mmCIF file of C-alpha atoms and ligand atoms in Angstrom:
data_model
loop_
_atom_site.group_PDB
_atom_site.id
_atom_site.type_symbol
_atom_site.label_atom_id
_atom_site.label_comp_id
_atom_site.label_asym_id
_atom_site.label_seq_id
_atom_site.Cartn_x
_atom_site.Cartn_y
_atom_site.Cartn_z
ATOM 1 C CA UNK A 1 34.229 -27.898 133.857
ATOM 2 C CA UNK A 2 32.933 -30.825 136.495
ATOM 3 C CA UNK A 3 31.796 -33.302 134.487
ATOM 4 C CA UNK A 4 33.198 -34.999 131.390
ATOM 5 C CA UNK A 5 31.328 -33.155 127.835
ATOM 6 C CA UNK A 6 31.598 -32.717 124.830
ATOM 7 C CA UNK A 7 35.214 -30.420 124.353
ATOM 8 C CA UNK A 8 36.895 -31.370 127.479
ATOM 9 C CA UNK A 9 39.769 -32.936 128.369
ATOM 10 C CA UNK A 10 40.019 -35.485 130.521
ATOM 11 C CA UNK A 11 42.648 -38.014 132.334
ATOM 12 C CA UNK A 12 40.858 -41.068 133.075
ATOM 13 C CA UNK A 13 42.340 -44.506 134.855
ATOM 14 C CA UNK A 14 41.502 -47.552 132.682
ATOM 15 C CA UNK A 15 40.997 -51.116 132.696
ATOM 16 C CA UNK A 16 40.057 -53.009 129.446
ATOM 17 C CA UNK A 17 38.438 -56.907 129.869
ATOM 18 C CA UNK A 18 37.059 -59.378 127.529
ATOM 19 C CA UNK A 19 33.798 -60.236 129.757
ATOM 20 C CA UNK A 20 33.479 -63.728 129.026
ATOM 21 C CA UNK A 21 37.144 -64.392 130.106
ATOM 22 C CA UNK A 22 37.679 -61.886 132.325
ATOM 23 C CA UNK A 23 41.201 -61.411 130.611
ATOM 24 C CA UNK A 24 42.820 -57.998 130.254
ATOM 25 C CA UNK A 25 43.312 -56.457 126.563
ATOM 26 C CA UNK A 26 44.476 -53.039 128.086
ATOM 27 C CA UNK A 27 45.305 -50.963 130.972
ATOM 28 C CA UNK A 28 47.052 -48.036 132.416
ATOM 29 C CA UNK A 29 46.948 -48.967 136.041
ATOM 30 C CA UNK A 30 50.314 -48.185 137.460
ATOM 31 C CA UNK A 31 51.313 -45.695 134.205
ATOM 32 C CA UNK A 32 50.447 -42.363 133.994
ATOM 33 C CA UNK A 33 46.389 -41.486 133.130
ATOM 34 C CA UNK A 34 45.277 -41.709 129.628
ATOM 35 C CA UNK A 35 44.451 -38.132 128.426
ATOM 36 C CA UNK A 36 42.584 -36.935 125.496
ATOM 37 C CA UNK A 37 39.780 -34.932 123.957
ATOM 38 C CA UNK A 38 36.398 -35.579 123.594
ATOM 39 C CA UNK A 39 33.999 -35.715 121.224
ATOM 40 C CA UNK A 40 37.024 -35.743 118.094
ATOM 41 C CA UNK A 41 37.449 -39.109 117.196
ATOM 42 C CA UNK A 42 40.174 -39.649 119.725
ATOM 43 C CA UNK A 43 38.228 -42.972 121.453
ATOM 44 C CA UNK A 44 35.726 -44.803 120.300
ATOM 45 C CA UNK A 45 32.493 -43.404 120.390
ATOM 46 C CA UNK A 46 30.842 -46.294 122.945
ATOM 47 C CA UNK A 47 33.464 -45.460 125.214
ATOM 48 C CA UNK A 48 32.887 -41.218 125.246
ATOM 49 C CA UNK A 49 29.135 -41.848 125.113
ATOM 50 C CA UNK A 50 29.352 -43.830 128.168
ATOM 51 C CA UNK A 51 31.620 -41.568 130.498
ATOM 52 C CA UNK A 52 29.708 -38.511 129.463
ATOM 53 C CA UNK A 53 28.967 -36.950 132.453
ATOM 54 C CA UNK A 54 31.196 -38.361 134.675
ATOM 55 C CA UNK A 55 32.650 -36.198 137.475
ATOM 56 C CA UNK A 56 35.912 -36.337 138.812
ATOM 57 C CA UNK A 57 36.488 -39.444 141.224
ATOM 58 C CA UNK A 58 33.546 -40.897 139.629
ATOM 59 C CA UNK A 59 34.183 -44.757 138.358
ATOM 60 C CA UNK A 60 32.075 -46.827 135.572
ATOM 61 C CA UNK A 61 31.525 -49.914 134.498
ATOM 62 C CA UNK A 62 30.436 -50.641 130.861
ATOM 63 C CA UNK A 63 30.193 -53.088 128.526
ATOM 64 C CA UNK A 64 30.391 -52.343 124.150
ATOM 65 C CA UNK A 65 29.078 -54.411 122.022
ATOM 66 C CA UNK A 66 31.042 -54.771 118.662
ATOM 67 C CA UNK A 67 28.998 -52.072 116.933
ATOM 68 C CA UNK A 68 29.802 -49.821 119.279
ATOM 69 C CA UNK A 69 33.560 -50.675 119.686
ATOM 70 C CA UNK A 70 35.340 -51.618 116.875
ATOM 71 C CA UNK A 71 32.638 -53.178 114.707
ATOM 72 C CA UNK A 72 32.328 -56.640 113.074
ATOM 73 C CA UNK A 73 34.812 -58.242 111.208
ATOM 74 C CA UNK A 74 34.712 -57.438 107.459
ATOM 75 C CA UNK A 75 36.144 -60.492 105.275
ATOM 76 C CA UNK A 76 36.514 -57.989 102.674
ATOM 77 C CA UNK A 77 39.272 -56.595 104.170
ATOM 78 C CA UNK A 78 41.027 -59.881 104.187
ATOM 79 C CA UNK A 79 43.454 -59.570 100.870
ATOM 80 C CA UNK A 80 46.019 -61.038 99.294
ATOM 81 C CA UNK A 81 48.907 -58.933 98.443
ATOM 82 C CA UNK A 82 51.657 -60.043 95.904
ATOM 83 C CA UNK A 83 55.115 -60.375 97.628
ATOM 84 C CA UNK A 84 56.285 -58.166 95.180
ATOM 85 C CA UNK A 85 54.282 -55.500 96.773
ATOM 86 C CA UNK A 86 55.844 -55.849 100.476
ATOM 87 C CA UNK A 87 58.692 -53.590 101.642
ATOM 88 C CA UNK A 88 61.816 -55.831 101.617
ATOM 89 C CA UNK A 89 63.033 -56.565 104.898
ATOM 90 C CA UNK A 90 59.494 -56.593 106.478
ATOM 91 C CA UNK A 91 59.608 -59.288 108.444
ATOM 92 C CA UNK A 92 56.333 -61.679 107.224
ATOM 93 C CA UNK A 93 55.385 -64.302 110.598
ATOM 94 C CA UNK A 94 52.054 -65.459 110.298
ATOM 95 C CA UNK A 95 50.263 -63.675 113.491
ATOM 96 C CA UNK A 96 52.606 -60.656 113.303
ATOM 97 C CA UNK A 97 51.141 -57.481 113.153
ATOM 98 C CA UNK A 98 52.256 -54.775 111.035
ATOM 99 C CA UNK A 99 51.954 -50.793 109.786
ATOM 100 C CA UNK A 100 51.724 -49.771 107.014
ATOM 101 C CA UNK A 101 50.971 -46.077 105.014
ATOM 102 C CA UNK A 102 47.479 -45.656 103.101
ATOM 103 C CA UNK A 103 45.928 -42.767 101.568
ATOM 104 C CA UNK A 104 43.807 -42.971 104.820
ATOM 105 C CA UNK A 105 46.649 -42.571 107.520
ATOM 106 C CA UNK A 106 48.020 -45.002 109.074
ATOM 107 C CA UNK A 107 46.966 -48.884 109.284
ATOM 108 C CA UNK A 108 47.896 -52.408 110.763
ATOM 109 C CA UNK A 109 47.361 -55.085 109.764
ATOM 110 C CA UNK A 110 48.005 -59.288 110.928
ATOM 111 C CA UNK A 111 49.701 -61.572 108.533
ATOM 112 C CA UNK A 112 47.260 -65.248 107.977
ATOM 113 C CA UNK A 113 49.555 -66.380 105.332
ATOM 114 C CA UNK A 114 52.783 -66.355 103.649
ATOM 115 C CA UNK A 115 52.682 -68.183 100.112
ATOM 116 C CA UNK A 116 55.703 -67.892 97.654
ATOM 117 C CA UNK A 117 54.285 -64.826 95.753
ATOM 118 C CA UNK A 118 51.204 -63.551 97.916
ATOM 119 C CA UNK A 119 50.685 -63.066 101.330
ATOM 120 C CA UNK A 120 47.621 -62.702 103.340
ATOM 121 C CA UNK A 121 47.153 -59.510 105.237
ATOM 122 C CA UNK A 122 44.255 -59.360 107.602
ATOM 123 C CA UNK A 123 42.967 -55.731 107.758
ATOM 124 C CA UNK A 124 40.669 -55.983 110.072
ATOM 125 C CA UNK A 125 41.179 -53.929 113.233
ATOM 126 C CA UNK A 126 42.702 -56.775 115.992
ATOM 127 C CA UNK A 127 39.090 -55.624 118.178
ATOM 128 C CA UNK A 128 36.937 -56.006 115.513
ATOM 129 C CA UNK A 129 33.842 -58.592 116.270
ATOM 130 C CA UNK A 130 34.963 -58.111 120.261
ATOM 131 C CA UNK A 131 32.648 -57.146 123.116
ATOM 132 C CA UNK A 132 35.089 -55.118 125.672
ATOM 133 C CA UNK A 133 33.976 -54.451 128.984
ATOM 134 C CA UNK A 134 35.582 -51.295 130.584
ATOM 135 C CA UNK A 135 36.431 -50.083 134.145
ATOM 136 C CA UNK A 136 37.090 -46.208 134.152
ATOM 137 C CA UNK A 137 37.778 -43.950 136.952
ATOM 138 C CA UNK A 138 38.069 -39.833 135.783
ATOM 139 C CA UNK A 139 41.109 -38.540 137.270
ATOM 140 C CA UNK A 140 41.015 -34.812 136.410
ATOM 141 C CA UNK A 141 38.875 -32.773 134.208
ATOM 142 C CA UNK A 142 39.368 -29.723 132.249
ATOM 143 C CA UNK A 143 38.112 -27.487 129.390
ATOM 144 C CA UNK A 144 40.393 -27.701 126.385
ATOM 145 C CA UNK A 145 42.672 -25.052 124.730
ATOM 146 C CA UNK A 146 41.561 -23.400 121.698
ATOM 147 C CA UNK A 147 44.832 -24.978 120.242
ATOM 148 C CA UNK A 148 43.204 -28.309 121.383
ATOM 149 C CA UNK A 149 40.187 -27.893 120.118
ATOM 150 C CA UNK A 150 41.743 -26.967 116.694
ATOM 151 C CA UNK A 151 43.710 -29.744 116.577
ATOM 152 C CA UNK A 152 41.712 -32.044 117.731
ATOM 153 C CA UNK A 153 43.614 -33.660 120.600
ATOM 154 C CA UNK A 154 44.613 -33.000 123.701
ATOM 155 C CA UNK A 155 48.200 -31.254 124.643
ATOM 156 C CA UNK A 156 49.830 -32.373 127.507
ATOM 157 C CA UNK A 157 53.016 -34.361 128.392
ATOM 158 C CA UNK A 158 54.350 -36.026 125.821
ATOM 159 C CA UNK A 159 52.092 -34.024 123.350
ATOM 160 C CA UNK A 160 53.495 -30.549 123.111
ATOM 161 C CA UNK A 161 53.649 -28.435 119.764
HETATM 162 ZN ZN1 ZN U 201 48.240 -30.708 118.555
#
């Protein structure tokens, strides 16, 4: 496999920007490249459609829009939840950012408000109404186990079952 498709795996390097500032949201520079599957789900779509067909050594530059990062911001999925409803113990800051289970998996959230008997839980993802410009180099390439490509993911170090 030479470039990056649909099924492979790849390590890329990564830098993530906010183009108007220039300030960085997320890199892996000195750490270990980010690896992981494509075409699952594992990255957002903006990011796999613009690498596809990137060899090995190759670098890119690209710029996503919201609606092809991590969309607009929803106030819908701004709610109030009664205190009553909150794990005790969870610490409640206003700014924090917190997990929590859902029937969906997994979410965070970012606390606006904390009234005696609701709080305000932004659900929103943190990138949500962003434009990200990305710098990506493609470290190594390869075509993806059949365990892989059952799971969904990419195996590797640190991922091993
Ligand atoms: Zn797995």
């Amino acid at each position: 496999m030479s470039v990056l498709e649909q099924d492979s795996v790849v390590s890329v390097m990564y830098t993530g920007t906010f183009p108007e500032s220039g300030e960085v949201f997320d890199s892996n520079i000195n750490q270990p490249p980010l690896v992981f599957l494509v075409g699952h789900g594992n990255m957002i779509e903006g990011f796999e459609q613009e690498m596809l067909g990137a060899a090995v050594g190759e670098s890119r530059d690209f710029t996503l829009t919201p609606e092809r990062a991590y969309g607009h911001r929803d106030d819908a999925n701004v709610q109030a939840i009664p205190r009553s409803q909150i794990p005790e113990g969870m610490e409640l800051e206003v700014g924090a950012v917190l997990g929590a289970q859902s029937d969906q998996g997994p979410i965070q959230f970012t606390i606006v408000e904390v009234g005696d008997e609701f709080v305000t839980a932004d659900f929103n993802h943190q990138m949500a109404g962003q434009t990200l410009h990305f710098t990506v180099e493609v470290v190594e390439i390869r075509e993806a186990t059949s365990d892989e490509l059952a799971h969904g993911h990419a195996h590797g170090p640190g991922h091993q079952h």
